[in-house]
Every structure is written in structure tokens, then in C-alpha cells.
mmCIF file of C-alpha atoms and ligand atoms in Angstrom:
data_model
loop_
_atom_site.group_PDB
_atom_site.id
_atom_site.type_symbol
_atom_site.label_atom_id
_atom_site.label_comp_id
_atom_site.label_asym_id
_atom_site.label_seq_id
_atom_site.Cartn_x
_atom_site.Cartn_y
_atom_site.Cartn_z
ATOM 1 C CA MET A 1 67.551 2.891 -23.972
ATOM 2 C CA ALA A 2 70.838 2.237 -22.198
ATOM 3 C CA ASN A 3 71.072 -0.932 -20.110
ATOM 4 C CA CYS A 4 71.390 0.461 -16.589
ATOM 5 C CA THR A 5 72.039 -2.117 -13.871
ATOM 6 C CA ALA A 6 71.673 -1.338 -10.176
ATOM 7 C CA ILE A 7 73.970 -3.199 -7.792
ATOM 8 C CA ILE A 8 72.778 -3.176 -4.190
ATOM 9 C CA VAL A 9 75.755 -3.911 -1.971
ATOM 10 C CA GLY A 10 74.841 -5.438 1.369
ATOM 11 C CA ALA A 11 77.537 -8.013 2.085
ATOM 12 C CA GLY A 12 78.583 -6.667 5.486
ATOM 13 C CA ARG A 13 77.648 -8.368 8.733
ATOM 14 C CA GLY A 14 77.202 -5.041 10.542
ATOM 15 C CA HIS A 15 79.450 -5.660 13.538
ATOM 16 C CA ARG A 16 79.335 -1.957 14.279
ATOM 17 C CA PHE A 17 75.551 -2.143 14.580
ATOM 18 C CA GLY A 18 75.292 -5.091 16.940
ATOM 19 C CA GLY A 19 72.044 -7.029 17.264
ATOM 20 C CA PRO A 20 71.198 -10.475 15.993
ATOM 21 C CA LEU A 21 70.695 -9.545 12.312
ATOM 22 C CA PRO A 22 72.885 -7.609 9.888
ATOM 23 C CA LYS A 23 71.452 -4.071 9.691
ATOM 24 C CA GLN A 24 70.330 -4.424 6.069
ATOM 25 C CA TYR A 25 67.974 -7.217 7.136
ATOM 26 C CA ARG A 26 66.590 -5.524 10.260
ATOM 27 C CA ASP A 27 62.890 -4.722 10.250
ATOM 28 C CA LEU A 28 61.906 -1.251 9.091
ATOM 29 C CA ALA A 29 58.155 -0.622 9.090
ATOM 30 C CA GLY A 30 57.407 -4.306 8.551
ATOM 31 C CA GLU A 31 59.999 -4.997 5.848
ATOM 32 C CA PRO A 32 63.753 -5.615 5.840
ATOM 33 C CA VAL A 33 65.779 -2.406 5.413
ATOM 34 C CA LEU A 34 67.259 -3.806 2.181
ATOM 35 C CA ARG A 35 63.856 -4.357 0.572
ATOM 36 C CA HIS A 36 63.127 -0.621 0.595
ATOM 37 C CA ALA A 37 66.206 0.036 -1.557
ATOM 38 C CA LEU A 38 65.593 -2.971 -3.821
ATOM 39 C CA ARG A 39 62.072 -1.728 -4.503
ATOM 40 C CA ALA A 40 63.196 1.833 -5.264
ATOM 41 C CA PHE A 41 65.551 0.622 -8.000
ATOM 42 C CA ALA A 42 63.364 -2.208 -9.327
ATOM 43 C CA SER A 43 60.508 0.270 -9.861
ATOM 44 C CA HIS A 44 62.588 3.040 -11.496
ATOM 45 C CA PRO A 45 61.921 3.364 -15.240
ATOM 46 C CA ALA A 46 65.591 4.009 -16.115
ATOM 47 C CA VAL A 47 66.816 0.887 -14.283
ATOM 48 C CA THR A 48 66.962 -2.234 -16.462
ATOM 49 C CA GLN A 49 67.783 -4.758 -13.773
ATOM 50 C CA VAL A 50 68.735 -5.002 -10.108
ATOM 51 C CA ILE A 51 71.242 -7.386 -8.520
ATOM 52 C CA GLY A 52 72.337 -7.916 -4.941
ATOM 53 C CA VAL A 53 75.794 -8.457 -3.497
ATOM 54 C CA ILE A 54 75.380 -10.399 -0.285
ATOM 55 C CA HIS A 55 77.260 -12.233 2.431
ATOM 56 C CA PRO A 56 77.336 -15.953 1.540
ATOM 57 C CA ASP A 57 75.577 -16.764 4.849
ATOM 58 C CA ASP A 58 72.703 -14.383 4.055
ATOM 59 C CA ARG A 59 71.344 -16.155 0.981
ATOM 60 C CA ASP A 60 68.024 -17.081 2.645
ATOM 61 C CA LEU A 61 67.684 -13.634 4.243
ATOM 62 C CA PHE A 62 68.249 -11.935 0.890
ATOM 63 C CA GLU A 63 65.832 -14.169 -0.982
ATOM 64 C CA ALA A 64 63.145 -13.564 1.645
ATOM 65 C CA ALA A 65 63.809 -9.796 1.533
ATOM 66 C CA ALA A 66 63.591 -9.738 -2.275
ATOM 67 C CA ALA A 67 60.558 -12.035 -2.606
ATOM 68 C CA GLY A 68 58.100 -10.796 -5.227
ATOM 69 C CA LEU A 69 60.418 -8.036 -6.510
ATOM 70 C CA ASP A 70 61.952 -8.165 -9.974
ATOM 71 C CA ILE A 71 65.575 -8.945 -9.022
ATOM 72 C CA ALA A 72 67.948 -10.417 -11.630
ATOM 73 C CA GLY A 73 70.117 -12.310 -9.143
ATOM 74 C CA HIS A 74 72.693 -12.073 -6.403
ATOM 75 C CA THR A 75 76.344 -12.853 -5.935
ATOM 76 C CA PRO A 76 78.554 -13.250 -2.872
ATOM 77 C CA GLY A 77 80.535 -10.244 -1.669
ATOM 78 C CA GLY A 78 84.201 -10.168 -0.724
ATOM 79 C CA ALA A 79 86.273 -9.339 2.336
ATOM 80 C CA GLU A 80 86.016 -5.551 1.903
ATOM 81 C CA ARG A 81 83.332 -3.372 0.396
ATOM 82 C CA GLN A 82 85.562 -2.681 -2.582
ATOM 83 C CA ASP A 83 85.832 -6.445 -3.241
ATOM 84 C CA SER A 84 82.055 -6.745 -2.967
ATOM 85 C CA ALA A 85 81.464 -3.962 -5.495
ATOM 86 C CA ARG A 86 83.959 -5.567 -7.888
ATOM 87 C CA ASN A 87 82.228 -8.965 -7.514
ATOM 88 C CA GLY A 88 78.931 -7.264 -8.316
ATOM 89 C CA LEU A 89 80.373 -5.652 -11.455
ATOM 90 C CA GLU A 90 81.844 -8.964 -12.643
ATOM 91 C CA PHE A 91 78.517 -10.696 -11.985
ATOM 92 C CA ALA A 92 76.658 -7.967 -13.943
ATOM 93 C CA ALA A 93 79.083 -8.389 -16.864
ATOM 94 C CA GLY A 94 78.209 -12.086 -17.049
ATOM 95 C CA LEU A 95 74.406 -11.750 -17.049
ATOM 96 C CA ALA A 96 72.403 -13.006 -20.020
ATOM 97 C CA GLY A 97 71.772 -9.539 -21.506
ATOM 98 C CA GLY A 98 75.513 -8.874 -21.690
ATOM 99 C CA ALA A 99 77.490 -6.176 -19.871
ATOM 100 C CA PRO A 100 75.351 -3.121 -19.055
ATOM 101 C CA ASP A 101 76.091 0.368 -20.379
ATOM 102 C CA LEU A 102 75.608 2.063 -17.024
ATOM 103 C CA VAL A 103 75.779 0.909 -13.427
ATOM 104 C CA LEU A 104 74.450 2.343 -10.170
ATOM 105 C CA ILE A 105 76.172 1.048 -7.027
ATOM 106 C CA HIS A 106 74.078 1.545 -3.887
ATOM 107 C CA ASP A 107 74.424 0.791 -0.160
ATOM 108 C CA ALA A 108 71.797 -1.713 0.986
ATOM 109 C CA ALA A 109 71.437 0.266 4.235
ATOM 110 C CA ARG A 110 70.138 3.440 2.526
ATOM 111 C CA PRO A 111 66.404 2.717 2.339
ATOM 112 C CA PHE A 112 65.191 6.225 1.414
ATOM 113 C CA VAL A 113 66.798 6.610 -1.997
ATOM 114 C CA SER A 114 64.233 8.507 -4.078
ATOM 115 C CA HIS A 115 63.399 8.095 -7.756
ATOM 116 C CA CYS A 116 64.347 11.747 -8.204
ATOM 117 C CA LEU A 117 67.835 11.114 -6.802
ATOM 118 C CA ILE A 118 68.322 8.026 -9.023
ATOM 119 C CA SER A 119 67.203 10.050 -12.067
ATOM 120 C CA GLY A 120 69.700 12.800 -11.211
ATOM 121 C CA VAL A 121 72.612 10.354 -11.128
ATOM 122 C CA VAL A 122 71.576 8.612 -14.374
ATOM 123 C CA LYS A 123 71.117 11.962 -16.124
ATOM 124 C CA ALA A 124 74.600 13.152 -15.098
ATOM 125 C CA LEU A 125 76.138 10.077 -16.755
ATOM 126 C CA GLU A 126 75.210 11.581 -20.139
ATOM 127 C CA HIS A 127 78.013 14.078 -19.618
ATOM 128 C CA ALA A 128 80.427 12.396 -17.199
ATOM 129 C CA PRO A 129 81.807 8.874 -16.755
ATOM 130 C CA GLY A 130 80.858 8.975 -13.047
ATOM 131 C CA ALA A 131 78.330 10.792 -10.841
ATOM 132 C CA VAL A 132 77.665 10.780 -7.100
ATOM 133 C CA PRO A 133 74.964 12.413 -4.957
ATOM 134 C CA ALA A 134 76.564 14.880 -2.562
ATOM 135 C CA LEU A 135 75.606 17.397 0.090
ATOM 136 C CA ALA A 136 77.719 20.424 0.888
ATOM 137 C CA VAL A 137 79.016 20.262 4.455
ATOM 138 C CA ALA A 138 76.959 22.740 6.474
ATOM 139 C CA ASP A 139 78.484 22.317 9.928
ATOM 140 C CA THR A 140 81.722 23.982 10.891
ATOM 141 C CA LEU A 141 84.515 21.423 10.837
ATOM 142 C CA LYS A 142 87.190 21.129 13.483
ATOM 143 C CA ARG A 143 90.296 19.066 13.717
ATOM 144 C CA GLY A 144 90.996 17.813 17.201
ATOM 145 C CA ALA A 145 93.442 15.779 19.276
ATOM 146 C CA ASP A 146 93.294 14.624 22.921
ATOM 147 C CA GLY A 147 89.779 16.029 23.298
ATOM 148 C CA ARG A 148 90.724 19.539 22.174
ATOM 149 C CA ILE A 149 90.343 21.531 18.998
ATOM 150 C CA THR A 150 93.626 21.967 17.208
ATOM 151 C CA ASP A 151 92.358 23.650 14.080
ATOM 152 C CA THR A 152 89.284 24.929 12.233
ATOM 153 C CA VAL A 153 88.994 23.329 8.825
ATOM 154 C CA ASP A 154 87.889 25.429 5.880
ATOM 155 C CA ARG A 155 84.739 23.663 4.657
ATOM 156 C CA THR A 156 84.674 25.451 1.311
ATOM 157 C CA GLY A 157 84.253 22.844 -1.390
ATOM 158 C CA LEU A 158 83.735 19.960 1.051
ATOM 159 C CA TYR A 159 80.915 17.474 0.437
ATOM 160 C CA ARG A 160 79.388 14.424 2.089
ATOM 161 C CA VAL A 161 78.764 11.847 -0.603
ATOM 162 C CA GLN A 162 76.040 9.231 -0.725
ATOM 163 C CA THR A 163 74.960 6.438 -3.007
ATOM 164 C CA PRO A 164 73.887 5.407 -5.601
ATOM 165 C CA GLN A 165 77.169 6.175 -7.289
ATOM 166 C CA GLY A 166 76.718 5.913 -11.043
ATOM 167 C CA PHE A 167 79.288 5.060 -13.674
ATOM 168 C CA ARG A 168 79.689 4.055 -17.265
ATOM 169 C CA PHE A 169 80.074 0.342 -16.818
ATOM 170 C CA ALA A 170 83.232 -0.426 -18.802
ATOM 171 C CA ASP A 171 85.093 2.454 -17.118
ATOM 172 C CA ILE A 172 84.296 1.462 -13.546
ATOM 173 C CA LEU A 173 84.889 -2.247 -14.187
ATOM 174 C CA ALA A 174 88.374 -1.445 -15.490
ATOM 175 C CA ALA A 175 88.975 1.010 -12.616
ATOM 176 C CA HIS A 176 88.021 -1.625 -10.034
ATOM 177 C CA GLY A 177 90.344 -4.134 -11.694
ATOM 178 C CA ALA A 178 93.198 -1.631 -11.458
ATOM 179 C CA ALA A 179 92.371 -0.696 -7.845
ATOM 180 C CA ARG A 180 92.491 -4.274 -6.528
ATOM 181 C CA GLY A 181 94.151 -4.327 -3.099
ATOM 182 C CA LYS A 182 94.241 -0.505 -2.736
ATOM 183 C CA ALA A 183 91.634 -0.168 0.086
ATOM 184 C CA LEU A 184 89.609 2.774 -1.270
ATOM 185 C CA THR A 185 86.535 3.893 0.672
ATOM 186 C CA ASP A 186 83.953 4.217 -2.087
ATOM 187 C CA ASP A 187 83.462 3.585 -5.798
ATOM 188 C CA ALA A 188 84.015 7.257 -6.606
ATOM 189 C CA ALA A 189 87.492 6.946 -5.067
ATOM 190 C CA VAL A 190 88.118 3.946 -7.332
ATOM 191 C CA ALA A 191 87.040 6.046 -10.322
ATOM 192 C CA GLU A 192 89.173 8.988 -9.195
ATOM 193 C CA ALA A 193 92.202 6.723 -8.834
ATOM 194 C CA ALA A 194 91.688 5.743 -12.490
ATOM 195 C CA GLY A 195 91.564 9.406 -13.525
ATOM 196 C CA LEU A 196 87.820 9.392 -14.320
ATOM 197 C CA ALA A 197 85.867 12.602 -13.914
ATOM 198 C CA VAL A 198 83.112 12.168 -11.316
ATOM 199 C CA ALA A 199 80.256 14.672 -11.310
ATOM 200 C CA LEU A 200 78.551 15.879 -8.110
ATOM 201 C CA VAL A 201 74.743 15.843 -8.231
ATOM 202 C CA PRO A 202 72.412 17.037 -5.461
ATOM 203 C CA GLY A 203 72.097 14.520 -2.623
ATOM 204 C CA ASP A 204 69.204 14.178 -0.215
ATOM 205 C CA ASP A 205 69.292 14.383 3.581
ATOM 206 C CA ASP A 206 66.668 11.634 3.777
ATOM 207 C CA ASN A 207 68.991 9.282 1.889
ATOM 208 C CA PHE A 208 71.023 8.583 5.022
ATOM 209 C CA LYS A 209 72.738 5.311 5.794
ATOM 210 C CA ILE A 210 71.434 3.228 8.665
ATOM 211 C CA THR A 211 74.471 2.602 10.825
ATOM 212 C CA THR A 212 73.266 2.868 14.423
ATOM 213 C CA GLU A 213 70.124 1.992 16.387
ATOM 214 C CA ALA A 214 69.315 5.719 16.446
ATOM 215 C CA ASP A 215 69.418 5.739 12.626
ATOM 216 C CA LEU A 216 66.974 2.836 12.554
ATOM 217 C CA MET A 217 64.653 4.691 14.943
ATOM 218 C CA ARG A 218 64.859 7.837 12.773
ATOM 219 C CA ALA A 219 63.968 5.727 9.737
ATOM 220 C CA GLU A 220 60.982 4.209 11.587
ATOM 221 C CA ASP A 221 59.815 7.689 12.545
ATOM 222 C CA MET A 222 60.041 8.888 8.953
ATOM 223 C CA LEU A 223 57.888 6.020 7.758
ATOM 224 C CA SER A 224 55.324 6.195 10.539
ATOM 225 C CA ALA A 225 54.919 9.991 10.450
ATOM 226 C CA GLY A 226 51.300 10.746 9.647
ATOM 227 C CA GLU A 227 50.206 7.185 10.307
ATOM 228 C CA THR A 228 47.167 6.646 12.514
ATOM 229 C CA ARG A 229 46.817 3.552 14.691
ATOM 230 C CA THR A 230 43.999 2.313 16.872
ATOM 231 C CA GLY A 231 43.985 0.239 20.049
ATOM 232 C CA PHE A 232 41.257 -1.453 22.001
ATOM 233 C CA GLY A 233 40.877 -2.153 25.715
ATOM 234 C CA PHE A 234 38.509 -4.151 27.878
ATOM 235 C CA ASP A 235 38.304 -4.611 31.640
ATOM 236 C CA VAL A 236 35.997 -5.988 34.329
ATOM 237 C CA HIS A 237 35.928 -5.565 38.103
ATOM 238 C CA ARG A 238 33.498 -7.193 40.498
ATOM 239 C CA PHE A 239 31.592 -5.425 43.276
ATOM 240 C CA GLU A 240 32.305 -5.882 46.977
ATOM 241 C CA PRO A 241 30.885 -4.118 50.002
ATOM 242 C CA GLY A 242 31.756 -0.432 50.111
ATOM 243 C CA ASP A 243 30.457 3.090 49.683
ATOM 244 C CA GLY A 244 31.419 4.234 46.211
ATOM 245 C CA VAL A 245 33.156 3.423 42.936
ATOM 246 C CA TRP A 246 35.882 5.110 40.916
ATOM 247 C CA LEU A 247 34.806 5.300 37.277
ATOM 248 C CA CYS A 248 36.800 7.138 34.615
ATOM 249 C CA GLY A 249 38.640 9.115 37.260
ATOM 250 C CA VAL A 250 35.487 10.278 39.047
ATOM 251 C CA ARG A 251 34.275 9.003 42.418
ATOM 252 C CA ILE A 252 30.585 8.115 42.463
ATOM 253 C CA PRO A 253 28.895 7.426 45.808
ATOM 254 C CA PHE A 254 27.266 3.983 45.682
ATOM 255 C CA ASP A 255 26.284 1.154 48.045
ATOM 256 C CA ARG A 256 29.212 -1.001 46.904
ATOM 257 C CA LYS A 257 32.780 -0.563 45.652
ATOM 258 C CA LEU A 258 34.804 -2.301 42.956
ATOM 259 C CA LYS A 259 37.271 -4.941 44.070
ATOM 260 C CA GLY A 260 40.807 -4.665 42.779
ATOM 261 C CA HIS A 261 44.465 -4.321 43.611
ATOM 262 C CA SER A 262 44.386 -0.637 42.666
ATOM 263 C CA ASP A 263 41.351 1.647 42.972
ATOM 264 C CA ALA A 264 39.737 -0.703 40.385
ATOM 265 C CA ASP A 265 38.738 2.088 38.003
ATOM 266 C CA VAL A 266 37.557 -0.164 35.241
ATOM 267 C CA GLY A 267 37.087 2.684 32.756
ATOM 268 C CA LEU A 268 40.620 4.054 33.127
ATOM 269 C CA HIS A 269 42.038 0.522 32.965
ATOM 270 C CA ALA A 270 40.276 -0.195 29.667
ATOM 271 C CA LEU A 271 41.434 3.149 28.258
ATOM 272 C CA THR A 272 45.024 2.609 29.417
ATOM 273 C CA ASP A 273 45.014 -0.711 27.567
ATOM 274 C CA ALA A 274 43.549 0.923 24.449
ATOM 275 C CA ILE A 275 46.373 3.481 24.322
ATOM 276 C CA LEU A 276 48.998 0.826 25.007
ATOM 277 C CA GLY A 277 47.427 -1.225 22.222
ATOM 278 C CA ALA A 278 47.610 1.648 19.755
ATOM 279 C CA ILE A 279 51.321 2.219 20.354
ATOM 280 C CA GLY A 280 52.224 -1.477 20.527
ATOM 281 C CA GLY A 281 53.055 -0.999 24.196
ATOM 282 C CA GLY A 282 51.787 -4.269 25.663
ATOM 283 C CA ASP A 283 49.151 -4.131 28.406
ATOM 284 C CA ILE A 284 48.541 -2.522 31.768
ATOM 285 C CA GLY A 285 49.511 -5.678 33.680
ATOM 286 C CA GLN A 286 52.995 -5.618 32.175
ATOM 287 C CA HIS A 287 53.629 -2.048 33.260
ATOM 288 C CA PHE A 288 51.824 -2.236 36.619
ATOM 289 C CA PRO A 289 51.830 -5.872 37.757
ATOM 290 C CA PRO A 290 49.025 -6.598 40.263
ATOM 291 C CA THR A 291 51.606 -8.568 42.246
ATOM 292 C CA ASP A 292 53.657 -5.397 42.841
ATOM 293 C CA PRO A 293 52.855 -3.891 46.272
ATOM 294 C CA ARG A 294 53.606 -0.407 44.892
ATOM 295 C CA TRP A 295 50.280 -0.443 43.074
ATOM 296 C CA ARG A 296 48.133 -1.582 46.014
ATOM 297 C CA GLY A 297 45.294 0.920 46.233
ATOM 298 C CA ALA A 298 46.949 3.020 43.515
ATOM 299 C CA GLU A 299 44.903 5.706 41.848
ATOM 300 C CA SER A 300 44.425 4.633 38.251
ATOM 301 C CA HIS A 301 45.152 8.046 36.760
ATOM 302 C CA ILE A 302 48.801 7.064 37.298
ATOM 303 C CA PHE A 303 48.375 4.189 34.824
ATOM 304 C CA LEU A 304 46.594 6.298 32.240
ATOM 305 C CA ALA A 305 49.079 9.157 32.512
ATOM 306 C CA HIS A 306 51.905 6.668 32.025
ATOM 307 C CA ALA A 307 50.336 5.312 28.823
ATOM 308 C CA GLY A 308 49.863 8.882 27.563
ATOM 309 C CA GLU A 309 53.499 9.665 28.344
ATOM 310 C CA MET A 310 54.631 6.509 26.519
ATOM 311 C CA ALA A 311 52.675 7.621 23.444
ATOM 312 C CA ARG A 312 54.281 11.068 23.523
ATOM 313 C CA ALA A 313 57.735 9.542 23.969
ATOM 314 C CA ARG A 314 57.160 7.550 20.793
ATOM 315 C CA GLY A 315 56.274 10.636 18.806
ATOM 316 C CA ALA A 316 52.545 9.922 18.846
ATOM 317 C CA ARG A 317 49.668 12.136 19.892
ATOM 318 C CA ILE A 318 46.275 10.893 20.986
ATOM 319 C CA VAL A 319 43.713 11.743 18.340
ATOM 320 C CA ASN A 320 40.667 10.613 20.298
ATOM 321 C CA CYS A 321 39.491 8.099 22.832
ATOM 322 C CA ASP A 322 36.114 6.596 23.525
ATOM 323 C CA VAL A 323 35.103 4.686 26.647
ATOM 324 C CA THR A 324 31.946 2.630 27.131
ATOM 325 C CA VAL A 325 30.994 1.748 30.705
ATOM 326 C CA ILE A 326 28.724 -1.306 30.947
ATOM 327 C CA CYS A 327 26.584 -1.650 34.084
ATOM 328 C CA GLU A 328 23.043 -1.417 35.449
ATOM 329 C CA ALA A 329 24.089 0.838 38.336
ATOM 330 C CA PRO A 330 25.345 3.286 39.387
ATOM 331 C CA LYS A 331 23.934 5.688 36.813
ATOM 332 C CA VAL A 332 26.792 6.984 34.683
ATOM 333 C CA GLY A 333 24.907 9.628 32.669
ATOM 334 C CA PRO A 334 25.074 12.444 35.230
ATOM 335 C CA HIS A 335 28.877 11.996 35.495
ATOM 336 C CA ARG A 336 29.787 11.675 31.808
ATOM 337 C CA ALA A 337 30.930 15.258 31.332
ATOM 338 C CA ALA A 338 33.064 15.164 34.475
ATOM 339 C CA MET A 339 34.581 11.835 33.387
ATOM 340 C CA ALA A 340 35.520 13.161 29.951
ATOM 341 C CA ALA A 341 37.015 16.281 31.526
ATOM 342 C CA ARG A 342 39.063 14.202 33.983
ATOM 343 C CA ILE A 343 40.382 11.881 31.243
ATOM 344 C CA ALA A 344 41.317 14.897 29.092
ATOM 345 C CA GLU A 345 43.152 16.373 32.064
ATOM 346 C CA ILE A 346 45.083 13.165 32.782
ATOM 347 C CA LEU A 347 46.078 12.721 29.133
ATOM 348 C CA GLU A 348 46.713 16.459 28.614
ATOM 349 C CA ILE A 349 44.468 16.564 25.552
ATOM 350 C CA ALA A 350 41.442 18.632 24.594
ATOM 351 C CA VAL A 351 38.172 17.445 26.108
ATOM 352 C CA GLU A 352 36.643 17.389 22.610
ATOM 353 C CA ARG A 353 38.870 14.384 21.905
ATOM 354 C CA VAL A 354 37.360 12.327 24.716
ATOM 355 C CA ASN A 355 34.016 10.572 24.736
ATOM 356 C CA VAL A 356 32.461 8.613 27.580
ATOM 357 C CA LYS A 357 29.247 6.683 27.175
ATOM 358 C CA ALA A 358 27.363 4.041 29.111
ATOM 359 C CA THR A 359 25.092 1.154 28.415
ATOM 360 C CA THR A 360 23.407 -1.669 30.257
ATOM 361 C CA THR A 361 23.150 -5.288 29.144
ATOM 362 C CA GLU A 362 19.371 -5.421 29.594
ATOM 363 C CA GLN A 363 19.810 -7.211 32.947
ATOM 364 C CA LEU A 364 21.603 -10.078 31.191
ATOM 365 C CA GLY A 365 24.921 -11.545 32.235
ATOM 366 C CA PHE A 366 27.119 -10.536 35.165
ATOM 367 C CA THR A 367 26.677 -6.821 34.577
ATOM 368 C CA GLY A 368 22.929 -7.324 34.240
ATOM 369 C CA ARG A 369 22.846 -9.129 37.574
ATOM 370 C CA GLY A 370 24.777 -6.260 39.150
ATOM 371 C CA GLU A 371 27.830 -8.359 40.003
ATOM 372 C CA GLY A 372 30.329 -5.919 38.583
ATOM 373 C CA ILE A 373 31.152 -3.319 35.951
ATOM 374 C CA ALA A 374 32.760 -3.824 32.545
ATOM 375 C CA ALA A 375 34.323 -1.190 30.332
ATOM 376 C CA GLN A 376 35.497 -1.046 26.754
ATOM 377 C CA ALA A 377 37.693 1.623 25.221
ATOM 378 C CA ALA A 378 39.138 2.559 21.871
ATOM 379 C CA ALA A 379 41.961 5.027 21.299
ATOM 380 C CA SER A 380 43.525 6.370 18.113
ATOM 381 C CA ILE A 381 46.979 7.839 17.957
ATOM 382 C CA ARG A 382 48.789 9.642 15.186
ATOM 383 C CA TYR A 383 52.549 9.537 14.720
ATOM 384 C CA ARG A 384 54.433 12.649 13.811
ATOM 385 C CA ALA A 385 57.973 12.962 12.587
ATOM 386 C CA ARG A 386 60.241 13.863 15.454
ATOM 387 C CA SER A 387 63.761 15.065 15.421
ATOM 388 C CA GLN A 388 66.308 12.591 16.681
ATOM 389 C CA ALA A 389 66.587 12.612 20.433
HETATM 390 MG MG1 MG B 401 41.482 -3.605 35.877
#
């Protein structure tokens, strides 16, 4: 089998991207962006070894990102991407196994490179000295100046190209040597400048490059689509003199009321926290501080509706929620159906997805002594892929 080396180029500092970390080291679903690409190549049967080209300051970041993966080594990049790719080729030539037969040069910030795409590039190298994944341009192209269209560009034969770009090793090494100082935008351009034929193979829309924060969010959405998460909430309010309590959005006449800054609906508070927990949205106190006069006497459906809206805004839908009210009195049973219906209405979900139940603590503890009411809640949410906003 041919020695095929993958070079993952991630030497940039991502000034365009902003933020404290270079984009290739930003977190994507719990792992650095770069690790997703490293893993794709390290686990591909046609790839013999994987090396990284990194910024000299990122040594620790790279080693942490590559921990546990079978990576042959890394080398510092240069001032421009072209210099970095050339450094990677020279490093590959000097590895113990000798110069590889084939090389795949890939952007570290393209985490969704598939095995199928890698196979397509490798396969094309049987018949051509170079191969790149490409997508035909589908949008109409315009040329413009001063905010106005000056021309419509014929898109026939125009492609967007991606990585990995594959080459026969000796050819691309020589081409990079010859192209030194020429400022070419990708390795295919280096090959073209050397007169090498470069084949186009089918690209993949998912194999996009993470350049902006919106790209990172799109990548997160792709990975979390279909994922289910669960959150948990708990709340307590004490009784004070009054004539009724709000519980799960329903008013129940009673000889006391619950004390609180808002209407003290302990059930809706626990459920709000459960939903916030499921989406990683903090807690109710962060969104509605009890010190804020706006929420004095507030009806708690506002809090729950807000949590539901936050879930929707994150591309999640509420799968189900379950609230347990813990008290000796008032009796919750007769109101359970109304409570479930009210919660379903507030969250704009089907009532079948809501459950309300009640228990006592056998006259033990503060609820047993009738000093207040506690509530627990669990909520599950499911992420769906959403188009970029
Ligand atoms: Mg509360």
C-alpha cells in the first residue's frame, strides 16, 4: 500500500476570527475543532500517518488537542499558509519511514471531512498527480463596485474548492520549492503553477471551513442535532398568611399563601430551572434576579415562557417535562390535569408531554410540618439541526 501522509495545517492565529483562542483550538462539542480533523485522518484506512503544522506558540494547545490520537509529529508553520504547507512537506520527507508516496493537505479548521471524501481524493491520485474536492458554484455570481452590480459573471465551469488537497508527494514538494515567494492561495494553485494536472472530485457542503462565529455555531448545531439532554430543577417557598397559592400556573384557594418576590409558584420555578439546566442556560435567578423590582409580584409563567423561548432559540424542542410537588396541603390531585394543561400552554407543547404529580413527606421535615412547599422538576430537550440564522 502507498504511504499516504496527511498534513493538517493549522498554523494561523485566526485574527479574522477574534476571540482568545485560534479558531482551530476553539471548543466544538467538547473537543478542539482541530481534533475532529485529526481523528478523521488518523482513523482512515488509506492514511499511513498524520502530522500537524502549527504556530510555534501553540505547541501545548496542539499536544492537548491530539492527546490519545495516533499522530506522527508536528512542525512549526511559516509566515504564510504556503510556507506552512511547504514546512509540512519537508517535515514529512524527513520522517523515519522516508518520504511518502502521497500527501493530503488539509485545513485544521474543517472538522467535518468525511472518510468518503478522503477516499475520493486518494482514489483520484491513481490517475492524476493532484486532486481537490470541489463544489460547482450554484449561486448566481455578480461583479460589483461602489455597492452596485457592474456585471453578471458566467458561472459555467466555476467551482469552490475545499481540502484535503491530495498530491503525489514528490511532485508537490518540487512544486512548492519552485513556488517559494509567489503568494499562491492554495496547494492546487502551487501544483497548477508547476504545470501539474489537478483532478476535481466531488466536495461536500458539510466540509466547510470554520472562519466566523456563525460557522462555529453551525458546526455545533450539526453535532448536537438529534442529541437529547436533561435538566433538573428544585425549589422551595415558605408559607405566610394569605388566601391561596399559585402552583404550576394554577391558583388554589388555601388558608395561606407562598412567600416570594414573584408569585412564588414553586412548581413553575423548579420547571424553569429544569429547562434552563437542559440547555445549559444557567438558572432562574440569573435571568430574573430577585433583587430586580421588575419581578416583584411577577406571574411565574413569564419565567417559564422565557426558558421555553430560550430552548427554541437554541434549536431545541422540549421532549417532556415532569414536575413533583411536595407538600401535605393543599391537595394537589384535583388540580393536576389543569396544571399540566397550563404548563403545556405556557411552553406551547402538547399536554401529553407534561406530567404533574404530588407527594407528601409523611409529615416529616419542613413540608411535613406544613411550613412550605417544595417542588422538583425534570425536563428533556432534543436539539434539531437548524439553518443558519
Ligand atoms: Mg422560587
